[in-house]
Short mmCIF file of C-alpha atoms in Angstrom, two decimals:
data_model
loop_
_atom_site.label_atom_id
_atom_site.label_comp_id
_atom_site.label_asym_id
_atom_site.label_seq_id
_atom_site.Cartn_x
_atom_site.Cartn_y
_atom_site.Cartn_z
CA UNK A 1 7.41 -22.62 -44.44
CA UNK A 2 4.75 -25.27 -44.38
CA UNK A 3 6.84 -27.10 -41.80
CA UNK A 4 6.58 -24.41 -39.18
CA UNK A 5 2.94 -23.77 -39.99
CA UNK A 6 2.37 -27.42 -39.35
CA UNK A 7 4.29 -27.17 -36.08
CA UNK A 8 2.30 -24.07 -35.10
CA UNK A 9 -0.95 -25.92 -35.76
CA UNK A 10 0.18 -28.99 -33.86
CA UNK A 11 -1.64 -29.82 -30.61
CA UNK A 12 1.60 -29.23 -28.65
CA UNK A 13 1.96 -25.66 -29.91
CA UNK A 14 -1.75 -24.97 -29.57
CA UNK A 15 -1.75 -26.23 -25.96
CA UNK A 16 1.29 -24.06 -25.24
CA UNK A 17 -0.52 -21.11 -26.80
CA UNK A 18 -3.63 -21.68 -24.70
CA UNK A 19 -1.56 -21.97 -21.52
CA UNK A 20 0.48 -18.92 -22.51
CA UNK A 21 -2.66 -16.83 -23.06
CA UNK A 22 -4.06 -17.42 -19.58
CA UNK A 23 -0.61 -17.00 -18.00
CA UNK A 24 -0.22 -13.72 -19.86
CA UNK A 25 -3.59 -12.38 -18.72
CA UNK A 26 -3.24 -13.37 -15.07
CA UNK A 27 0.52 -12.74 -14.84
CA UNK A 28 0.25 -9.39 -16.60
CA UNK A 29 -2.53 -8.25 -14.28
CA UNK A 30 -1.00 -9.49 -11.03
CA UNK A 31 2.37 -8.17 -12.17
CA UNK A 32 1.12 -4.58 -12.12
CA UNK A 33 0.45 -4.95 -8.39
CA UNK A 34 3.70 -6.84 -7.83
CA UNK A 35 5.68 -3.97 -9.35
CA UNK A 36 3.62 -1.22 -7.69
CA UNK A 37 3.85 -2.88 -4.28
CA UNK A 38 7.63 -3.11 -4.81
CA UNK A 39 7.61 -6.84 -4.15
CA UNK A 40 9.19 -7.97 -7.41
CA UNK A 41 11.64 -10.22 -5.60
CA UNK A 42 8.90 -11.66 -3.43
CA UNK A 43 7.53 -13.06 -6.71
CA UNK A 44 10.92 -14.61 -7.49
CA UNK A 45 11.29 -15.96 -3.95
CA UNK A 46 7.78 -17.45 -3.99
CA UNK A 47 8.51 -19.09 -7.32
CA UNK A 48 11.70 -20.56 -5.88
CA UNK A 49 9.88 -21.82 -2.76
CA UNK A 50 7.35 -23.55 -5.07
CA UNK A 51 10.17 -25.03 -7.12
CA UNK A 52 11.59 -26.60 -3.95
CA UNK A 53 8.12 -28.03 -3.31
CA UNK A 54 8.14 -29.62 -6.78
CA UNK A 55 11.66 -31.01 -6.26
CA UNK A 56 10.60 -32.52 -2.93
CA UNK A 57 7.48 -34.01 -4.51
CA UNK A 58 9.54 -35.68 -7.26
CA UNK A 59 11.91 -37.08 -4.66
CA UNK A 60 9.34 -38.56 -2.30
CA UNK A 61 6.64 -39.34 -4.85
CA UNK A 62 4.06 -36.73 -3.86
CA UNK A 63 1.82 -34.88 -6.27
CA UNK A 64 4.06 -32.03 -7.58
CA UNK A 65 1.10 -29.70 -8.11
CA UNK A 66 -0.11 -30.12 -4.55
CA UNK A 67 3.35 -29.87 -3.09
CA UNK A 68 4.22 -26.73 -5.07
CA UNK A 69 0.94 -25.10 -4.12
CA UNK A 70 1.37 -25.92 -0.43
CA UNK A 71 4.92 -24.57 -0.44
CA UNK A 72 3.76 -21.43 -2.25
CA UNK A 73 0.93 -20.90 0.23
CA UNK A 74 3.32 -21.30 3.17
CA UNK A 75 5.61 -18.77 1.50
CA UNK A 76 2.65 -16.43 0.96
CA UNK A 77 1.76 -16.62 4.63
CA UNK A 78 5.32 -15.74 5.51
CA UNK A 79 5.61 -12.82 3.11
CA UNK A 80 2.18 -11.45 4.01
CA UNK A 81 3.43 -10.63 7.52
CA UNK A 82 3.83 -6.93 8.08
CA UNK A 83 7.50 -6.23 8.41
CA UNK A 84 7.54 -3.02 10.44
CA UNK A 85 10.80 -1.94 11.99
CA UNK A 86 13.16 -4.84 12.50
CA UNK A 87 16.87 -5.23 12.72
CA UNK A 88 17.14 -6.58 9.20
CA UNK A 89 15.50 -5.35 6.04
CA UNK A 90 12.73 -7.17 4.20
CA UNK A 91 14.97 -7.33 1.11
CA UNK A 92 17.59 -9.28 3.05
CA UNK A 93 14.98 -11.82 4.17
CA UNK A 94 13.63 -12.16 0.62
CA UNK A 95 17.19 -12.77 -0.59
CA UNK A 96 17.78 -15.32 2.17
CA UNK A 97 14.56 -17.18 1.32
CA UNK A 98 15.43 -17.17 -2.38
CA UNK A 99 18.96 -18.49 -1.80
CA UNK A 100 17.93 -21.08 0.77
CA UNK A 101 15.19 -22.53 -1.41
CA UNK A 102 17.38 -22.39 -4.53
CA UNK A 103 19.96 -24.51 -2.72
CA UNK A 104 17.24 -26.78 -1.37
CA UNK A 105 15.81 -27.27 -4.87
CA UNK A 106 19.20 -28.27 -6.26
CA UNK A 107 19.90 -30.62 -3.34
CA UNK A 108 16.49 -32.29 -3.52
CA UNK A 109 16.58 -32.57 -7.31
CA UNK A 110 20.11 -33.97 -7.27
CA UNK A 111 18.78 -36.96 -5.35
CA UNK A 112 15.71 -37.31 -7.57
CA UNK A 113 15.29 -39.67 -10.51
CA UNK A 114 16.12 -37.03 -13.14
CA UNK A 115 18.85 -35.18 -11.22
CA UNK A 116 19.97 -31.78 -12.53
CA UNK A 117 17.78 -32.10 -15.61
CA UNK A 118 14.88 -31.60 -13.25
CA UNK A 119 16.43 -28.41 -11.83
CA UNK A 120 16.94 -27.11 -15.34
CA UNK A 121 13.28 -27.79 -16.12
CA UNK A 122 12.12 -26.06 -12.94
CA UNK A 123 14.18 -23.01 -13.76
CA UNK A 124 13.74 -22.58 -17.49
CA UNK A 125 10.66 -24.76 -17.92
CA UNK A 126 9.14 -25.52 -21.29
CA UNK A 127 5.69 -24.30 -22.13
CA UNK A 128 5.71 -26.67 -25.13
CA UNK A 129 5.96 -29.63 -22.78
CA UNK A 130 2.68 -28.90 -20.97
CA UNK A 131 0.49 -32.01 -20.94
CA UNK A 132 -2.89 -31.58 -22.69
CA UNK A 133 -4.81 -32.49 -19.50
CA UNK A 134 -3.09 -29.61 -17.67
CA UNK A 135 -4.42 -26.96 -20.05
CA UNK A 136 -7.98 -27.02 -18.75
CA UNK A 137 -6.77 -27.05 -15.15
CA UNK A 138 -4.59 -23.97 -15.69
CA UNK A 139 -7.45 -22.16 -17.39
CA UNK A 140 -9.83 -22.90 -14.51
CA UNK A 141 -7.31 -21.67 -11.96
CA UNK A 142 -6.43 -18.65 -14.08
CA UNK A 143 -10.05 -17.61 -14.54
CA UNK A 144 -10.74 -18.09 -10.81
CA UNK A 145 -7.77 -15.91 -9.81
CA UNK A 146 -8.70 -13.33 -12.42
CA UNK A 147 -12.35 -13.08 -11.38
CA UNK A 148 -11.45 -12.92 -7.67
CA UNK A 149 -8.90 -10.24 -8.37
CA UNK A 150 -11.27 -8.21 -10.51
CA UNK A 151 -13.98 -8.36 -7.85
CA UNK A 152 -11.62 -7.33 -5.07
CA UNK A 153 -9.44 -4.93 -7.04
CA UNK A 154 -10.47 -1.77 -5.22
CA UNK A 155 -9.62 -3.27 -1.82
CA UNK A 156 -6.28 -4.59 -3.10
CA UNK A 157 -5.55 -1.18 -4.56
CA UNK A 158 -6.37 0.71 -1.36
CA UNK A 159 -4.36 -1.65 0.83
CA UNK A 160 -1.40 -1.53 -1.56
CA UNK A 161 -1.47 2.27 -1.88
CA UNK A 162 -2.26 3.29 1.70
CA UNK A 163 -2.52 0.48 4.22
CA UNK A 164 -2.78 2.81 7.20
CA UNK A 165 -5.82 4.64 5.85
CA UNK A 166 -7.32 1.30 4.84
CA UNK A 167 -6.99 0.19 8.47
CA UNK A 168 -8.53 3.44 9.66
CA UNK A 169 -11.44 2.76 7.28
CA UNK A 170 -11.97 -0.59 8.93
CA UNK A 171 -10.22 -2.92 6.50
CA UNK A 172 -8.24 -5.77 8.04
CA UNK A 173 -5.17 -5.12 5.97
CA UNK A 174 -3.34 -8.21 7.21
CA UNK A 175 -6.10 -10.40 5.75
CA UNK A 176 -6.16 -8.46 2.52
CA UNK A 177 -2.39 -8.79 2.22
CA UNK A 178 -2.70 -12.50 2.86
CA UNK A 179 -5.46 -12.80 0.27
CA UNK A 180 -3.22 -11.08 -2.29
CA UNK A 181 -0.25 -13.30 -1.54
CA UNK A 182 -2.53 -16.32 -1.53
CA UNK A 183 -3.60 -15.61 -5.09
CA UNK A 184 -0.08 -14.81 -6.18
CA UNK A 185 1.40 -17.84 -4.41
CA UNK A 186 -1.40 -20.15 -5.53
CA UNK A 187 -0.97 -19.06 -9.13
CA UNK A 188 2.80 -19.47 -9.04
CA UNK A 189 2.56 -22.80 -7.21
CA UNK A 190 0.21 -24.32 -9.75
CA UNK A 191 2.02 -23.29 -12.90
CA UNK A 192 5.68 -23.43 -11.88
CA UNK A 193 6.25 -27.12 -12.50
CA UNK A 194 4.76 -26.72 -15.94
CA UNK A 195 6.41 -23.62 -17.35
CA UNK A 196 9.30 -22.94 -14.98
CA UNK A 197 10.38 -20.23 -12.60
CA UNK A 198 11.92 -17.83 -15.09
CA UNK A 199 8.85 -17.50 -17.31
CA UNK A 200 6.52 -16.92 -14.35
CA UNK A 201 8.88 -14.32 -12.95
CA UNK A 202 9.03 -12.71 -16.38
CA UNK A 203 5.23 -12.46 -16.63
CA UNK A 204 5.10 -10.85 -13.19
CA UNK A 205 7.67 -8.16 -13.91
CA UNK A 206 8.37 -7.25 -17.51
CA UNK A 207 4.89 -6.56 -18.98
CA UNK A 208 4.04 -4.27 -16.05
CA UNK A 209 7.28 -2.32 -16.35
CA UNK A 210 6.62 -1.09 -19.87
CA UNK A 211 2.95 -0.50 -19.08
CA UNK A 212 3.78 1.69 -16.08
CA UNK A 213 6.11 3.78 -18.21
CA UNK A 214 3.67 4.14 -21.09
CA UNK A 215 0.16 4.38 -19.60
CA UNK A 216 -1.12 7.01 -17.19
CA UNK A 217 -4.16 5.42 -15.57
CA UNK A 218 -4.47 2.25 -13.54
CA UNK A 219 -6.93 0.64 -15.96
CA UNK A 220 -4.72 1.57 -18.92
CA UNK A 221 -1.65 0.19 -17.15
CA UNK A 222 -3.38 -3.14 -16.52
CA UNK A 223 -4.63 -3.28 -20.12
CA UNK A 224 -1.20 -2.49 -21.60
CA UNK A 225 0.52 -5.00 -19.26
CA UNK A 226 -1.86 -7.77 -20.33
CA UNK A 227 -1.50 -6.87 -24.03
CA UNK A 228 2.32 -6.82 -23.63
CA UNK A 229 2.24 -10.27 -22.08
CA UNK A 230 -0.07 -11.58 -24.81
CA UNK A 231 2.05 -10.17 -27.63
CA UNK A 232 5.24 -11.60 -26.10
CA UNK A 233 3.56 -14.98 -25.63
CA UNK A 234 2.27 -15.31 -29.19
CA UNK A 235 5.31 -13.73 -30.84
CA UNK A 236 7.74 -15.65 -28.64
CA UNK A 237 6.05 -18.95 -29.32
CA UNK A 238 5.86 -18.30 -33.06
CA UNK A 239 9.45 -17.09 -33.43
CA UNK A 240 10.80 -19.92 -31.30
CA UNK A 241 9.01 -22.40 -33.57
CA UNK A 242 10.15 -20.73 -36.82
CA UNK A 243 13.80 -20.36 -35.78
CA UNK A 244 13.93 -23.39 -33.51
CA UNK A 245 14.84 -21.32 -30.43
CA UNK A 246 14.20 -22.00 -26.72
CA UNK A 247 10.59 -20.87 -26.14
CA UNK A 248 10.90 -19.39 -22.64
CA UNK A 249 13.94 -17.31 -23.54
CA UNK A 250 12.33 -16.08 -26.76
CA UNK A 251 9.16 -15.01 -24.91
CA UNK A 252 11.25 -13.22 -22.29
CA UNK A 253 13.21 -11.40 -24.98
CA UNK A 254 9.93 -10.13 -26.47
CA UNK A 255 8.73 -9.04 -23.02
CA UNK A 256 12.01 -7.19 -22.46
CA UNK A 257 11.87 -5.59 -25.91
CA UNK A 258 8.34 -4.34 -25.32
CA UNK A 259 9.30 -3.04 -21.86
CA UNK A 260 12.31 -1.27 -23.35
CA UNK A 261 10.42 0.31 -26.25
CA UNK A 262 7.55 1.42 -24.02
CA UNK A 263 9.94 2.84 -21.43
CA UNK A 264 11.60 4.91 -24.14
CA UNK A 265 8.25 6.00 -25.55
CA UNK A 266 6.99 6.86 -22.05
CA UNK A 267 10.11 8.88 -21.29
CA UNK A 268 9.84 10.67 -24.66
CA UNK A 269 6.17 11.57 -24.12
CA UNK A 270 6.90 12.80 -20.59
CA UNK A 271 9.53 15.26 -21.87
CA UNK B 1 -21.00 18.93 28.47
CA UNK B 2 -22.02 16.61 25.62
CA UNK B 3 -20.89 13.01 25.38
CA UNK B 4 -17.40 12.75 23.88
CA UNK B 5 -16.88 11.34 20.39
CA UNK B 6 -13.91 9.38 21.71
CA UNK B 7 -12.96 8.71 25.31
CA UNK B 8 -9.70 7.22 26.56
CA UNK B 9 -9.99 5.95 30.12
CA UNK B 10 -6.80 5.04 31.94
CA UNK B 11 -5.33 3.67 28.72
CA UNK B 12 -1.91 2.08 28.44
CA UNK B 13 -0.42 1.83 24.98
CA UNK B 14 2.56 0.00 23.60
CA UNK B 15 3.84 -2.80 21.45
CA UNK B 16 4.23 -6.23 23.04
CA UNK B 17 6.05 -5.69 26.30
CA UNK B 18 7.19 -2.21 25.39
CA UNK B 19 5.05 0.38 27.14
CA UNK B 20 4.91 3.69 25.27
CA UNK B 21 2.15 5.65 27.02
CA UNK B 22 0.38 5.12 30.32
CA UNK B 23 -2.59 6.53 32.19
CA UNK B 24 -3.96 8.27 29.13
CA UNK B 25 -7.16 10.15 29.94
CA UNK B 26 -8.57 11.97 26.98
CA UNK B 27 -11.97 13.10 25.76
CA UNK B 28 -12.46 14.37 22.23
CA UNK B 29 -15.70 16.34 22.18
CA UNK B 30 -17.86 17.23 19.21
CA UNK B 31 -16.61 20.54 17.80
CA UNK B 32 -13.17 20.25 19.39
CA UNK B 33 -10.02 21.36 17.64
CA UNK B 34 -7.57 19.21 19.49
CA UNK B 35 -3.85 19.52 18.87
CA UNK B 36 -1.42 16.77 19.80
CA UNK B 37 2.24 17.63 20.17
CA UNK B 38 5.35 16.01 21.55
CA UNK B 39 8.96 15.38 20.66
CA UNK B 40 10.01 12.66 18.21
CA UNK B 41 9.48 9.21 19.69
CA UNK B 42 7.17 10.48 22.43
CA UNK B 43 4.24 8.34 21.28
CA UNK B 44 2.24 10.64 18.98
CA UNK B 45 1.90 7.96 16.32
CA UNK B 46 1.04 5.33 18.93
CA UNK B 47 -1.77 7.47 20.35
CA UNK B 48 -2.96 8.31 16.86
CA UNK B 49 -3.06 4.63 15.86
CA UNK B 50 -5.15 3.87 18.92
CA UNK B 51 -7.51 6.76 18.16
CA UNK B 52 -7.96 5.38 14.64
CA UNK B 53 -8.67 1.91 16.01
CA UNK B 54 -5.56 0.41 14.43
CA UNK B 55 -3.82 -0.30 17.75
CA UNK B 56 -5.58 -1.92 20.68
CA UNK B 57 -4.74 -0.60 24.14
CA UNK B 58 -2.70 -2.82 26.46
CA UNK B 59 -5.14 -1.90 29.20
CA UNK B 60 -7.85 0.64 29.90
CA UNK B 61 -10.77 1.47 27.67
CA UNK B 62 -11.30 3.47 24.50
CA UNK B 63 -14.96 4.19 23.78
CA UNK B 64 -16.24 5.66 20.57
CA UNK B 65 -19.65 7.26 20.18
CA UNK B 66 -22.19 5.46 18.03
CA UNK B 67 -21.99 6.58 14.41
CA UNK B 68 -18.45 7.91 14.71
CA UNK B 69 -16.83 8.20 11.30
CA UNK B 70 -13.19 9.15 11.21
CA UNK B 71 -11.66 10.81 8.18
CA UNK B 72 -7.94 10.20 8.33
CA UNK B 73 -5.27 12.25 6.59
CA UNK B 74 -1.97 10.37 6.72
CA UNK B 75 1.46 11.85 6.18
CA UNK B 76 2.01 12.45 2.46
CA UNK B 77 5.41 10.77 2.56
CA UNK B 78 3.74 7.47 3.43
CA UNK B 79 2.11 7.25 -0.01
CA UNK B 80 3.89 5.95 -3.06
CA UNK B 81 3.64 8.34 -6.03
CA UNK B 82 4.50 5.44 -8.36
CA UNK B 83 0.82 4.45 -8.40
CA UNK B 84 -0.87 5.81 -11.54
CA UNK B 85 -3.80 7.31 -9.66
CA UNK B 86 -5.56 10.59 -10.32
CA UNK B 87 -6.71 12.95 -7.57
CA UNK B 88 -10.27 11.71 -8.16
CA UNK B 89 -9.20 8.04 -7.95
CA UNK B 90 -7.68 8.73 -4.54
CA UNK B 91 -10.64 10.70 -3.21
CA UNK B 92 -12.95 7.90 -4.36
CA UNK B 93 -11.10 5.57 -1.97
CA UNK B 94 -12.89 7.38 0.83
CA UNK B 95 -16.14 6.00 -0.61
CA UNK B 96 -14.99 2.37 -0.74
CA UNK B 97 -16.44 1.33 2.64
CA UNK B 98 -19.84 2.72 1.57
CA UNK B 99 -19.70 0.93 -1.78
CA UNK B 100 -18.99 -2.35 0.03
CA UNK B 101 -16.85 -5.31 -0.95
CA UNK B 102 -17.28 -6.64 -4.51
CA UNK B 103 -18.98 -3.43 -5.65
CA UNK B 104 -17.51 -0.46 -7.44
CA UNK B 105 -18.24 3.12 -6.38
CA UNK B 106 -21.35 4.42 -8.15
CA UNK B 107 -22.03 7.64 -10.02
CA UNK B 108 -23.26 9.27 -6.79
CA UNK B 109 -19.92 8.41 -5.16
CA UNK B 110 -18.03 10.06 -8.00
CA UNK B 111 -20.20 13.16 -7.71
CA UNK B 112 -19.60 13.27 -3.98
CA UNK B 113 -15.85 12.82 -4.48
CA UNK B 114 -15.91 15.74 -6.93
CA UNK B 115 -17.71 17.85 -4.34
CA UNK B 116 -14.99 17.02 -1.84
CA UNK B 117 -12.32 18.07 -4.32
CA UNK B 118 -14.24 21.27 -4.90
CA UNK B 119 -14.35 21.88 -1.15
CA UNK B 120 -10.55 21.79 -0.97
CA UNK B 121 -10.19 23.89 -4.12
CA UNK B 122 -8.95 21.14 -6.42
CA UNK B 123 -11.90 20.43 -8.71
CA UNK B 124 -9.83 21.54 -11.74
CA UNK B 125 -7.13 19.00 -10.94
CA UNK B 126 -9.45 16.02 -10.44
CA UNK B 127 -8.01 14.11 -13.39
CA UNK B 128 -4.38 15.00 -12.82
CA UNK B 129 -2.10 12.28 -11.59
CA UNK B 130 -1.32 12.43 -7.87
CA UNK B 131 2.40 12.27 -8.61
CA UNK B 132 2.16 15.35 -10.82
CA UNK B 133 0.64 17.49 -8.07
CA UNK B 134 2.61 19.77 -5.75
CA UNK B 135 3.02 18.97 -2.05
CA UNK B 136 0.20 21.32 -1.08
CA UNK B 137 -2.12 19.90 -3.74
CA UNK B 138 -1.37 16.36 -2.62
CA UNK B 139 -2.24 17.37 0.94
CA UNK B 140 -5.54 18.77 -0.31
CA UNK B 141 -6.28 15.54 -2.15
CA UNK B 142 -5.76 13.58 1.06
CA UNK B 143 -7.99 15.97 2.98
CA UNK B 144 -10.64 15.59 0.26
CA UNK B 145 -10.40 11.80 0.56
CA UNK B 146 -10.91 12.09 4.33
CA UNK B 147 -13.96 14.32 3.67
CA UNK B 148 -15.33 11.70 1.26
CA UNK B 149 -15.81 9.42 4.26
CA UNK B 150 -18.39 12.00 5.48
CA UNK B 151 -16.59 12.13 8.80
CA UNK B 152 -17.60 13.70 12.07
CA UNK B 153 -13.98 13.54 13.22
CA UNK B 154 -11.07 14.57 11.00
CA UNK B 155 -7.65 13.33 12.08
CA UNK B 156 -4.59 14.84 10.42
CA UNK B 157 -1.06 13.56 10.89
CA UNK B 158 1.61 16.20 10.31
CA UNK B 159 -0.30 17.90 7.47
CA UNK B 160 2.21 20.74 7.08
CA UNK B 161 5.37 18.64 6.90
CA UNK B 162 7.63 19.70 4.07
CA UNK B 163 5.42 22.57 2.88
CA UNK B 164 6.63 26.10 2.23
CA UNK B 165 5.18 28.93 4.30
CA UNK B 166 2.35 30.11 2.01
CA UNK B 167 1.26 26.51 1.33
CA UNK B 168 1.40 25.69 5.04
CA UNK B 169 -0.77 28.72 5.81
CA UNK B 170 -3.24 27.76 3.07
CA UNK B 171 -3.55 24.17 4.35
CA UNK B 172 -4.02 25.33 7.93
CA UNK B 173 -6.56 27.89 6.73
CA UNK B 174 -8.45 25.11 4.98
CA UNK B 175 -8.45 22.95 8.12
CA UNK B 176 -9.64 25.89 10.21
CA UNK B 177 -12.41 26.56 7.70
CA UNK B 178 -13.55 22.96 7.82
CA UNK B 179 -13.68 23.27 11.59
CA UNK B 180 -15.43 26.62 11.73
CA UNK B 181 -17.80 26.36 8.76
CA UNK B 182 -18.53 22.64 8.58
CA UNK B 183 -18.41 22.07 12.31
CA UNK B 184 -15.94 19.24 11.91
CA UNK B 185 -14.16 17.98 14.99
CA UNK B 186 -10.44 18.10 14.34
CA UNK B 187 -7.49 16.24 15.79
CA UNK B 188 -4.25 17.70 14.49
CA UNK B 189 -0.98 15.92 15.18
CA UNK B 190 2.15 17.92 14.56
CA UNK B 191 5.62 18.42 15.86
CA UNK B 192 5.37 22.13 15.06
CA UNK B 193 4.24 23.58 18.36
CA UNK B 194 3.26 27.05 17.24
CA UNK B 195 1.12 25.66 14.42
CA UNK B 196 -0.90 23.50 16.81
CA UNK B 197 -1.16 26.18 19.49
CA UNK B 198 -2.33 28.75 16.95
CA UNK B 199 -5.40 26.72 15.91
CA UNK B 200 -6.19 24.22 18.65
CA UNK B 201 -8.78 25.00 21.27
CA UNK B 202 -7.40 22.18 23.40
CA UNK B 203 -4.02 20.56 23.33
CA UNK B 204 -2.32 17.39 24.42
CA UNK B 205 1.40 17.37 25.17
CA UNK B 206 3.17 14.04 25.43
CA UNK B 207 5.47 14.21 28.34
CA UNK B 208 7.57 11.35 29.58
CA UNK B 209 5.14 8.60 28.59
CA UNK B 210 2.08 10.51 29.76
CA UNK B 211 -0.42 12.78 28.07
CA UNK B 212 -1.02 16.20 29.52
CA UNK B 213 -4.29 17.72 28.30
CA UNK B 214 -5.42 21.30 28.68
CA UNK B 215 -6.11 24.62 27.02
CA UNK B 216 -3.40 25.87 24.65
CA UNK B 217 -2.59 28.85 26.89
CA UNK B 218 -2.10 26.56 29.89
CA UNK B 219 0.23 24.17 28.11
CA UNK B 220 2.21 26.65 26.04
CA UNK B 221 4.33 27.51 29.04
CA UNK B 222 8.11 27.41 29.31
CA UNK B 223 8.05 24.91 32.14
CA UNK B 224 5.68 22.42 30.49
CA UNK B 225 7.51 22.44 27.18
CA UNK B 226 10.92 22.30 28.86
CA UNK B 227 9.82 19.16 30.65
CA UNK B 228 8.38 17.64 27.48
CA UNK B 229 11.29 18.44 25.16
CA UNK B 230 14.11 18.33 27.70
CA UNK B 231 15.60 21.63 26.55
CA UNK B 232 15.21 25.16 27.89
CA UNK B 233 12.58 26.93 25.80
CA UNK B 234 11.10 30.34 25.64
CA UNK B 235 7.42 30.80 24.76
CA UNK B 236 6.14 34.19 23.73
CA UNK B 237 2.79 35.28 22.44
CA UNK B 238 2.25 37.66 19.58
CA UNK B 239 -1.46 38.34 18.84
CA UNK B 240 -2.90 34.84 18.36
CA UNK B 241 0.44 33.28 17.58
CA UNK B 242 2.86 31.53 19.86
CA UNK B 243 6.56 31.73 19.24
CA UNK B 244 8.60 28.93 20.71
CA UNK B 245 12.38 29.05 20.70
CA UNK B 246 15.09 26.99 22.28
CA UNK B 247 17.27 29.27 24.40
CA UNK B 248 20.75 29.10 25.83
CA UNK B 249 20.80 27.95 29.45
CA UNK B 250 21.98 31.28 30.86
CA UNK B 251 19.71 33.35 28.67
CA UNK B 252 16.45 34.47 30.28
CA UNK B 253 13.21 34.32 28.32
CA UNK B 254 12.48 37.56 26.50
CA UNK B 255 16.08 38.86 26.72
CA UNK B 256 17.60 40.44 23.66
#
């Protein structure tokens, strides 16, 4: 027992915990909007676009953080466009972007110094491998995104719920959409090369799912989503250390479990 | 006559190179109850978007009077009931522009939103979730939100779509009351001709890319509607109501 307590108290685990906490708060909050706006796969596609940016950076020797962020911002600009009536659905384009950038990531990484190992890291990531100097950076970004989102939450809510009325009220919805995607893309871009695509995607989807089933008010939904993400982060990290399991997968299992239990509880209460 | 709240002067509307409406001349005066009708795809939404300031005209000029505040009631189907928002949350959205960016609505805004809900007869349901309300109640919530803007022009897009007869009558009664008692200027867009003709003092019929404006009794004529809808129709009047029916080609209007 003392062995895992020692591991838990180690700087590596503590750094992972600190990173996980801010990811849980920001991801849980943004995730509520991602699910409500029905853009779950935009989150996945943006994460994949960022991953391609990291793979390219490793190949040509750029700064991976900068490259991932630039790729994510370009993706945000693309997805923030209003789709309207076109000959192909938005879903098809999201799928095409996801597939194209997945292939691009593999191709770029295959020519990089670490080859497929790099792809594996970009996909699954490892929160335990976050460098100590990154922790403060992620916290600063996380707090900035969180504060900006809190200050602008009513505008984001109105534009997400009823863009046409927002326009009639004088809001430039295209800019608000872009601002939302900018925060989402910026957040994904900065953290993807540290914790991987799957964990980010998990934070953006699973905590919000259970929260939407369980809670009845927007503020409650956000609170439950953030608490879900926090519980899954701490429990996942702890269990993965105790049983020597992959951390990302363990956290995701906890997020899924919470989403499942809350969905059942929500359905039971609604009956 | 007083200065119009909104004036369209020789306006052309469309998207990119696609022209939808041309030579639109329209004045919406204070106190008007203006009904806009036309077949599907005739440009009702395009004209509405321009009226709301969402779509810029390709040419011509749209002038709005100083201090114009538009309360907009969109089609209910456009809103996603997945959002965990109460009736009051939604009505409060009408106060957002007054609260300003970075600031939350204040106590006075909540009180005003409650008054708006009261006005549409939904004060008791203020804390119910929007998704748990009936179609008619949802429509009332959206009207209350439009009232929360403190508008001098209320624009409603297909407010009776998908409602049963008693609910439709109640919603139309509410709109008429807001017009008559509160002096609100109304623009009602609907594809249900008799509904618009029953309440509107002036009407606009979209006909072949143009807007024909006139009194309801002048436009609710067989010939005008036949041209607009491209089918033989029969218009009859019963008290204050118009009855519009599509007729067989050989059948004369009014025949048994």
